[in-house]
Amino acid sequence: MTLSKDFKTLVVLGKSGSGKGTQVEMLVGKYNFRVISSGNLLRARSEQSDFVGRRIGEIINKGDLVPTPVIFHLWLHELEATREDGSARGVVFEGSPRKLYEAWMLDETLWFYGLEQNMQVLHLNISDEEAMKRLLERGRKDDQPDAIRERLRWYQEQVSPAIEHYREKGKLIEINGEQSIEDVSKEVLEKLRNFLPS
């Protein structure tokens, strides 16, 4: 099954704690998008007790990044499932791509599926201080101070160039992520009003 020409691809980027997951849930509920969340996919895969699962668990518990080939294997499985299903009106990549070359690879993947035109990138922007505060309050087992600092360092070093790539392509939409959940959602819907399905 081929995907509709009206099929939308949305990338939602932001530091850990920026509220990506919450905003994506709201969009999915309203517009019937399928979510491709690298974090959720990796956490689910890490619960399998084979070598790959254990290795992913070791890496994310240290706050390091899982290598791109592993991420892309999970992404392509989800994209194929979305194509086969045919009922979703779009797909949301939550928290990825995390590196510039992942952005290039995603560009090529979307071209392959004929989805490169109907694509936008949201950046939920928060400070490192706000990210640290929110993550410590969240209290997940991989949210230890040293691991958080490492993730924030990686974000600046690796994700920021991917964000600039999308800015240069004219695909980037900046969102103030330090507002209330409701106000962030309002800004998202306002800035995506010409993109989201009617």
Coordinates of N, CA and C in Angstrom, one line a residue:
M1 N 0.8 -1.2 0.0 CA 0.0 0.0 0.0 C 0.9 1.3 0.0
T2 N 0.6 2.2 -0.8 CA 1.3 3.5 -0.8 C 0.6 4.5 0.1
L3 N 1.4 5.4 0.6 CA 0.8 6.4 1.5 C 0.2 7.6 0.7
S4 N -0.8 8.2 1.2 CA -1.5 9.3 0.6 C -0.6 10.5 0.4
K5 N -0.9 11.2 -0.7 CA -0.1 12.5 -0.9 C -0.3 13.5 0.2
D6 N -1.4 13.3 0.9 CA -1.7 14.2 2.0 C -1.0 13.8 3.4
F7 N -0.3 12.6 3.3 CA 0.3 12.1 4.5 C 1.3 13.1 5.0
K8 N 1.3 13.3 6.3 CA 2.2 14.3 6.9 C 3.3 13.7 7.7
T9 N 4.5 14.3 7.7 CA 5.6 13.8 8.5 C 6.1 15.0 9.4
L10 N 6.0 14.8 10.7 CA 6.4 15.8 11.6 C 7.5 15.3 12.5
V11 N 8.6 16.1 12.7 CA 9.7 15.7 13.6 C 9.6 16.7 14.8
V12 N 9.6 16.1 16.0 CA 9.5 16.9 17.2 C 10.8 16.7 18.0
L13 N 11.6 17.8 18.0 CA 12.9 17.8 18.7 C 12.9 18.7 20.0
G14 N 13.7 18.3 20.9 CA 13.8 19.1 22.1 C 14.6 18.3 23.1
K15 N 15.2 19.0 24.1 CA 16.0 18.4 25.1 C 15.2 17.4 25.9
S16 N 15.8 16.5 26.6 CA 15.1 15.7 27.6 C 14.4 16.6 28.5
G17 N 13.1 16.3 28.8 CA 12.3 17.2 29.7 C 11.6 18.3 29.1
S18 N 11.7 18.5 27.7 CA 11.1 19.6 27.0 C 9.6 19.4 26.8
G19 N 9.1 18.3 27.1 CA 7.6 18.0 26.9 C 7.3 17.5 25.6
K20 N 8.3 16.9 24.9 CA 8.0 16.3 23.5 C 6.9 15.3 23.6
G21 N 7.0 14.4 24.5 CA 6.1 13.3 24.6 C 4.6 13.8 24.8
T22 N 4.5 14.7 25.7 CA 3.1 15.3 26.0 C 2.5 15.9 24.8
Q23 N 3.3 16.8 24.1 CA 2.8 17.4 22.9 C 2.5 16.5 21.8
V24 N 3.3 15.5 21.6 CA 3.1 14.5 20.6 C 1.8 13.7 20.9
E25 N 1.6 13.3 22.2 CA 0.4 12.6 22.5 C -0.9 13.4 22.2
M26 N -0.8 14.7 22.4 CA -2.0 15.6 22.1 C -2.2 15.6 20.6
L27 N -1.1 15.7 19.8 CA -1.3 15.8 18.3 C -1.8 14.4 17.8
V28 N -1.3 13.3 18.3 CA -1.7 12.0 17.9 C -3.2 11.8 18.2
G29 N -3.6 12.2 19.4 CA -5.0 12.0 19.7 C -5.9 12.8 18.8
K30 N -5.5 13.9 18.4 CA -6.3 14.8 17.6 C -6.3 14.5 16.1
Y31 N -5.1 14.1 15.6 CA -5.0 14.0 14.1 C -4.7 12.6 13.6
N32 N -4.7 11.6 14.5 CA -4.5 10.2 14.0 C -3.1 10.0 13.4
F33 N -2.1 10.5 14.0 CA -0.7 10.3 13.6 C -0.2 9.1 14.3
R34 N 0.7 8.4 13.6 CA 1.5 7.3 14.3 C 2.8 7.8 14.8
V35 N 3.1 7.4 16.0 CA 4.3 8.0 16.7 C 5.5 7.0 16.5
I36 N 6.6 7.6 16.1 CA 7.9 6.9 16.1 C 8.8 7.6 17.1
S37 N 8.8 7.0 18.3 CA 9.6 7.6 19.4 C 10.8 6.7 19.6
S38 N 12.0 7.3 19.3 CA 13.2 6.5 19.4 C 13.4 6.1 20.9
G39 N 13.1 7.0 21.8 CA 13.3 6.7 23.2 C 12.4 5.5 23.7
N40 N 11.1 5.5 23.3 CA 10.2 4.5 23.6 C 10.6 3.1 23.0
L41 N 11.0 3.2 21.7 CA 11.4 2.0 21.0 C 12.6 1.4 21.6
L42 N 13.5 2.3 22.0 CA 14.8 1.7 22.6 C 14.5 1.2 24.0
R43 N 13.7 1.8 24.8 CA 13.4 1.3 26.1 C 12.7 0.0 26.0
A44 N 11.7 -0.1 25.0 CA 11.0 -1.4 24.8 C 12.0 -2.5 24.4
R45 N 12.9 -2.1 23.5 CA 13.9 -3.1 23.0 C 14.8 -3.6 24.1
S46 N 15.2 -2.6 25.0 CA 16.1 -2.9 26.1 C 15.5 -3.9 27.1
E47 N 14.2 -4.1 27.1 CA 13.6 -5.1 28.0 C 13.7 -6.5 27.5
Q48 N 14.1 -6.7 26.2 CA 14.3 -8.0 25.7 C 15.7 -8.5 26.2
S49 N 15.8 -9.8 26.6 CA 17.0 -10.2 27.3 C 18.1 -10.8 26.4
D50 N 18.0 -10.4 25.1 CA 19.1 -10.9 24.2 C 20.2 -9.9 24.2
F51 N 21.3 -10.1 23.4 CA 22.4 -9.3 23.4 C 22.1 -7.8 23.1
V52 N 21.3 -7.6 22.0 CA 21.0 -6.3 21.6 C 20.2 -5.5 22.7
G53 N 19.2 -6.2 23.3 CA 18.4 -5.6 24.3 C 19.3 -5.2 25.5
R54 N 20.2 -6.1 26.0 CA 21.1 -5.8 27.1 C 22.0 -4.7 26.8
R55 N 22.5 -4.7 25.6 CA 23.5 -3.6 25.2 C 22.8 -2.3 25.1
I56 N 21.6 -2.2 24.5 CA 20.9 -0.9 24.5 C 20.6 -0.4 25.9
G57 N 20.2 -1.3 26.8 CA 20.0 -1.0 28.2 C 21.3 -0.4 28.9
E58 N 22.4 -1.0 28.6 CA 23.7 -0.5 29.2 C 24.0 0.9 28.7
I59 N 23.7 1.2 27.4 CA 24.1 2.5 26.8 C 23.2 3.6 27.3
I60 N 21.8 3.3 27.3 CA 20.9 4.4 27.8 C 21.0 4.6 29.3
N61 N 21.3 3.6 30.0 CA 21.5 3.9 31.5 C 22.7 4.7 31.8
K62 N 23.7 4.7 30.9 CA 24.8 5.6 31.1 C 24.6 7.0 30.5
G63 N 23.5 7.2 29.8 CA 23.2 8.5 29.2 C 23.8 8.7 27.9
D64 N 24.4 7.6 27.3 CA 25.0 7.6 26.0 C 24.0 7.4 24.9
L65 N 24.3 7.6 23.7 CA 23.4 7.5 22.5 C 23.6 6.1 21.9
V66 N 22.5 5.5 21.6 CA 22.6 4.2 20.9 C 23.0 4.5 19.4
P67 N 23.8 3.7 18.8 CA 24.3 3.9 17.4 C 23.1 4.0 16.4
T68 N 23.4 4.9 15.4 CA 22.4 5.2 14.4 C 21.8 3.9 13.7
P69 N 22.6 2.9 13.3 CA 22.1 1.8 12.6 C 21.0 1.1 13.4
V70 N 21.1 1.0 14.7 CA 20.1 0.4 15.5 C 18.8 1.2 15.5
I71 N 19.0 2.5 15.6 CA 17.8 3.4 15.6 C 17.1 3.3 14.2
F72 N 17.8 3.3 13.1 CA 17.2 3.2 11.8 C 16.5 1.9 11.6
H73 N 17.0 0.8 12.1 CA 16.4 -0.5 12.0 C 15.0 -0.4 12.6
L74 N 14.9 0.2 13.8 CA 13.6 0.3 14.5 C 12.7 1.3 13.8
W75 N 13.2 2.4 13.2 CA 12.4 3.4 12.5 C 11.8 2.7 11.3
L76 N 12.6 2.0 10.5 CA 12.1 1.5 9.2 C 11.0 0.4 9.5
H77 N 11.2 -0.3 10.5 CA 10.1 -1.3 10.9 C 8.8 -0.6 11.1
E78 N 8.9 0.6 11.9 CA 7.7 1.3 12.2 C 7.1 2.0 10.9
L79 N 7.9 2.5 10.0 CA 7.5 3.1 8.8 C 6.8 2.1 7.9
E80 N 7.4 0.9 7.8 CA 6.8 -0.1 7.0 C 5.4 -0.5 7.6
A81 N 5.3 -0.6 8.9 CA 4.1 -1.0 9.6 C 3.0 0.1 9.3
T82 N 3.4 1.4 9.3 CA 2.5 2.5 9.0 C 2.0 2.4 7.6
R83 N 2.9 2.1 6.6 CA 2.6 2.0 5.2 C 1.6 0.8 5.0
E84 N 1.9 -0.3 5.6 CA 1.0 -1.5 5.5 C -0.4 -1.3 6.0
D85 N -0.4 -0.6 7.2 CA -1.7 -0.4 7.9 C -2.6 0.6 7.1
G86 N -2.0 1.7 6.6 CA -2.7 2.7 5.7 C -3.7 3.6 6.4
S87 N -4.0 3.5 7.7 CA -5.0 4.2 8.3 C -4.5 5.6 8.9
A88 N -3.2 5.7 9.2 CA -2.7 6.9 9.8 C -2.7 8.0 8.8
R89 N -2.9 9.3 9.3 CA -2.9 10.4 8.4 C -1.5 11.1 8.4
G90 N -0.6 10.5 9.2 CA 0.8 11.1 9.3 C 1.6 10.3 10.3
V91 N 2.9 10.7 10.4 CA 3.8 10.1 11.3 C 4.5 11.2 12.1
V92 N 4.8 10.9 13.3 CA 5.5 11.9 14.1 C 6.8 11.2 14.6
F93 N 8.0 11.8 14.3 CA 9.2 11.3 14.9 C 9.5 12.1 16.1
E94 N 9.4 11.4 17.3 CA 9.6 12.1 18.5 C 11.0 12.0 19.0
G95 N 11.8 13.1 19.1 CA 13.1 13.1 19.6 C 14.2 12.6 18.7
S96 N 13.9 12.5 17.4 CA 14.9 12.1 16.4 C 14.6 12.8 15.1
P97 N 15.6 13.1 14.3 CA 17.0 12.6 14.4 C 17.8 13.4 15.4
R98 N 18.8 12.7 16.0 CA 19.7 13.2 17.0 C 21.1 13.6 16.6
K99 N 21.4 13.4 15.3 CA 22.6 13.8 14.8 C 22.4 14.4 13.4
L100 N 23.4 15.1 12.9 CA 23.3 15.7 11.5 C 23.1 14.6 10.5
Y101 N 24.0 13.5 10.6 CA 23.9 12.5 9.5 C 22.6 11.7 9.6
E102 N 22.0 11.6 10.8 CA 20.7 11.0 11.0 C 19.7 11.8 10.2
A103 N 19.8 13.2 10.3 CA 18.9 14.1 9.6 C 19.0 13.8 8.1
W104 N 20.3 13.7 7.6 CA 20.5 13.4 6.2 C 19.8 12.1 5.8
M105 N 20.0 11.1 6.6 CA 19.5 9.7 6.4 C 17.9 9.8 6.4
L106 N 17.4 10.6 7.3 CA 15.9 10.7 7.3 C 15.4 11.4 6.1
D107 N 16.1 12.4 5.6 CA 15.8 13.1 4.4 C 15.7 12.1 3.2
E108 N 16.7 11.2 3.1 CA 16.7 10.2 2.1 C 15.6 9.2 2.2
T109 N 15.3 8.8 3.5 CA 14.2 7.8 3.7 C 12.9 8.4 3.3
L110 N 12.7 9.7 3.7 CA 11.4 10.3 3.3 C 11.3 10.5 1.8
W111 N 12.4 10.8 1.1 CA 12.4 10.8 -0.3 C 12.0 9.5 -0.9
F112 N 12.6 8.4 -0.4 CA 12.3 7.1 -0.8 C 10.8 6.8 -0.7
Y113 N 10.2 7.2 0.3 CA 8.7 6.9 0.5 C 7.9 8.0 -0.1
G114 N 8.5 9.0 -0.7 CA 7.7 10.1 -1.4 C 7.1 11.0 -0.4
L115 N 7.7 11.2 0.8 CA 7.1 12.0 1.9 C 7.9 13.3 2.2
E116 N 8.9 13.6 1.3 CA 9.8 14.7 1.7 C 9.1 16.1 1.6
Q117 N 8.0 16.2 0.9 CA 7.4 17.5 0.7 C 6.5 17.9 1.9
N118 N 5.7 17.0 2.4 CA 4.8 17.3 3.5 C 5.5 17.0 4.9
M119 N 6.5 17.8 5.2 CA 7.4 17.5 6.3 C 7.7 18.8 7.0
Q120 N 7.6 18.8 8.4 CA 7.9 20.0 9.2 C 8.7 19.5 10.5
V121 N 9.5 20.4 11.1 CA 10.2 20.1 12.3 C 9.9 21.1 13.4
L122 N 9.4 20.6 14.5 CA 9.2 21.4 15.7 C 10.4 21.3 16.6
H123 N 10.8 22.5 17.1 CA 11.9 22.4 18.2 C 11.3 23.1 19.4
L124 N 11.1 22.2 20.5 CA 10.6 22.7 21.8 C 11.8 23.1 22.6
N125 N 12.0 24.4 22.6 CA 13.2 25.0 23.2 C 13.1 25.3 24.7
I126 N 14.0 24.6 25.5 CA 14.1 24.9 26.9 C 15.6 25.0 27.3
S127 N 15.8 25.7 28.4 CA 17.2 25.9 28.9 C 17.7 24.6 29.5
D128 N 19.0 24.4 29.6 CA 19.6 23.3 30.4 C 19.1 23.3 31.8
E129 N 19.0 24.4 32.4 CA 18.6 24.5 33.8 C 17.1 24.0 34.0
E130 N 16.3 24.4 33.1 CA 14.9 23.9 33.1 C 14.8 22.4 32.8
A131 N 15.6 21.9 31.9 CA 15.7 20.5 31.6 C 16.1 19.7 32.9
M132 N 17.1 20.1 33.5 CA 17.6 19.4 34.7 C 16.5 19.4 35.8
K133 N 15.9 20.5 36.0 CA 14.9 20.6 37.1 C 13.7 19.7 36.8
R134 N 13.2 19.7 35.5 CA 12.1 18.8 35.2 C 12.5 17.3 35.3
L135 N 13.7 17.0 34.8 CA 14.0 15.6 34.8 C 14.2 15.0 36.2
L136 N 14.8 15.8 37.1 CA 15.0 15.4 38.5 C 13.6 15.2 39.2
E137 N 12.7 16.1 38.8 CA 11.3 15.9 39.4 C 10.6 14.7 38.8
R138 N 10.9 14.3 37.5 CA 10.3 13.2 36.9 C 10.7 11.9 37.6
G139 N 12.0 11.8 37.9 CA 12.5 10.7 38.7 C 12.6 9.3 38.0
R140 N 12.7 9.3 36.7 CA 12.9 8.0 36.0 C 14.3 7.4 36.4
K141 N 14.4 6.1 36.3 CA 15.7 5.5 36.7 C 16.9 5.9 35.9
D142 N 16.7 6.3 34.7 CA 17.9 6.8 33.9 C 18.0 8.3 34.0
D143 N 17.2 9.0 34.9 CA 17.3 10.4 35.1 C 18.2 10.8 36.4
Q144 N 19.4 10.3 36.4 CA 20.4 10.6 37.4 C 21.2 11.9 36.9
P145 N 21.6 12.7 37.9 CA 22.2 14.0 37.5 C 23.4 13.9 36.5
D146 N 24.3 12.9 36.7 CA 25.4 12.8 35.8 C 24.9 12.4 34.4
A147 N 23.9 11.4 34.4 CA 23.4 11.0 33.1 C 22.7 12.1 32.4
I148 N 21.9 13.0 33.1 CA 21.2 14.1 32.5 C 22.2 15.1 31.9
R149 N 23.3 15.4 32.7 CA 24.3 16.3 32.2 C 25.0 15.8 30.9
E150 N 25.2 14.5 30.9 CA 25.8 13.9 29.6 C 24.8 14.0 28.5
R151 N 23.5 13.8 28.7 CA 22.5 13.9 27.6 C 22.4 15.3 27.1
L152 N 22.5 16.3 28.0 CA 22.5 17.7 27.6 C 23.7 18.1 26.8
R153 N 24.9 17.6 27.3 CA 26.1 17.8 26.5 C 26.0 17.3 25.1
W154 N 25.5 16.0 25.0 CA 25.3 15.4 23.7 C 24.3 16.2 22.8
Y155 N 23.3 16.7 23.5 CA 22.3 17.5 22.7 C 22.9 18.7 22.0
Q156 N 23.7 19.4 22.8 CA 24.4 20.6 22.3 C 25.4 20.2 21.1
E157 N 26.1 19.1 21.4 CA 27.1 18.7 20.4 C 26.6 18.1 19.2
Q158 N 25.6 17.2 19.4 CA 25.1 16.4 18.2 C 23.8 16.8 17.7
V159 N 22.8 17.1 18.5 CA 21.4 17.4 18.0 C 21.4 18.9 17.4
S160 N 22.1 19.8 18.0 CA 22.0 21.2 17.5 C 22.4 21.3 16.1
P161 N 23.4 20.6 15.5 CA 23.6 20.7 14.1 C 22.5 20.2 13.2
A162 N 21.8 19.2 13.7 CA 20.6 18.7 13.0 C 19.5 19.7 13.0
I163 N 19.3 20.4 14.1 CA 18.3 21.5 14.1 C 18.7 22.6 13.1
E164 N 20.0 23.0 13.1 CA 20.4 24.0 12.1 C 20.2 23.6 10.7
H165 N 20.4 22.3 10.4 CA 20.2 21.7 9.1 C 18.7 22.0 8.7
Y166 N 17.8 21.7 9.6 CA 16.4 22.0 9.2 C 16.0 23.5 9.2
R167 N 16.7 24.3 10.0 CA 16.5 25.7 9.8 C 16.9 26.2 8.5
E168 N 18.1 25.7 8.0 CA 18.6 26.1 6.7 C 17.7 25.7 5.6
K169 N 17.0 24.5 5.8 CA 16.1 24.0 4.7 C 14.7 24.7 4.8
G170 N 14.5 25.6 5.8 CA 13.2 26.3 5.9 C 12.1 25.4 6.5
K171 N 12.5 24.3 7.2 CA 11.6 23.3 7.7 C 11.4 23.5 9.2
L172 N 12.1 24.4 9.9 CA 12.1 24.4 11.4 C 11.1 25.4 11.9
I173 N 10.4 25.0 12.9 CA 9.5 25.9 13.7 C 9.9 25.9 15.1
E174 N 10.3 27.1 15.7 CA 10.7 27.2 17.1 C 9.5 27.4 18.0
I175 N 9.5 26.6 19.1 CA 8.4 26.7 20.1 C 9.0 27.0 21.5
N176 N 8.5 27.9 22.2 CA 8.9 28.2 23.6 C 8.4 27.1 24.5
G177 N 9.3 26.1 24.8 CA 8.9 25.0 25.6 C 8.8 25.2 27.1
E178 N 9.1 26.4 27.6 CA 9.1 26.7 29.0 C 7.7 27.3 29.4
Q179 N 6.8 27.3 28.5 CA 5.4 27.8 28.9 C 4.7 26.6 29.6
S180 N 3.4 26.8 30.0 CA 2.6 25.7 30.5 C 2.3 24.8 29.3
I181 N 1.9 23.6 29.7 CA 1.6 22.6 28.6 C 0.5 23.1 27.7
E182 N -0.5 23.8 28.2 CA -1.6 24.3 27.4 C -1.1 25.4 26.5
D183 N -0.2 26.3 27.0 CA 0.3 27.3 26.1 C 1.2 26.8 25.0
V184 N 2.0 25.8 25.4 CA 2.9 25.2 24.4 C 2.0 24.6 23.3
S185 N 1.0 23.9 23.7 CA 0.1 23.2 22.7 C -0.6 24.3 21.8
K186 N -1.0 25.4 22.4 CA -1.6 26.5 21.7 C -0.7 27.0 20.6
E187 N 0.6 27.2 21.0 CA 1.6 27.8 20.1 C 1.9 26.8 19.0
V188 N 2.0 25.5 19.3 CA 2.2 24.4 18.3 C 1.1 24.4 17.3
L189 N -0.2 24.4 17.7 CA -1.3 24.4 16.8 C -1.4 25.6 15.9
E190 N -1.0 26.8 16.5 CA -1.1 28.0 15.8 C 0.0 28.0 14.7
K191 N 1.2 27.6 15.0 CA 2.3 27.6 14.0 C 2.2 26.5 13.0
L192 N 1.4 25.4 13.3 CA 1.2 24.3 12.4 C -0.1 24.4 11.7
R193 N -0.9 25.5 11.8 CA -2.3 25.5 11.3 C -2.4 25.3 9.8
N194 N -1.3 25.7 9.0 CA -1.4 25.4 7.6 C -0.8 24.1 7.2
F195 N -0.3 23.3 8.2 CA 0.4 22.0 7.9 C -0.5 20.8 8.3
L196 N -1.1 20.9 9.5 CA -1.9 19.8 10.0 C -3.1 19.5 9.2
P197 N -3.6 18.3 9.2 CA -4.8 17.9 8.4 C -6.0 18.7 8.9
S198 N -6.9 19.1 8.0 CA -8.0 19.9 8.3 C -9.2 19.0 8.9

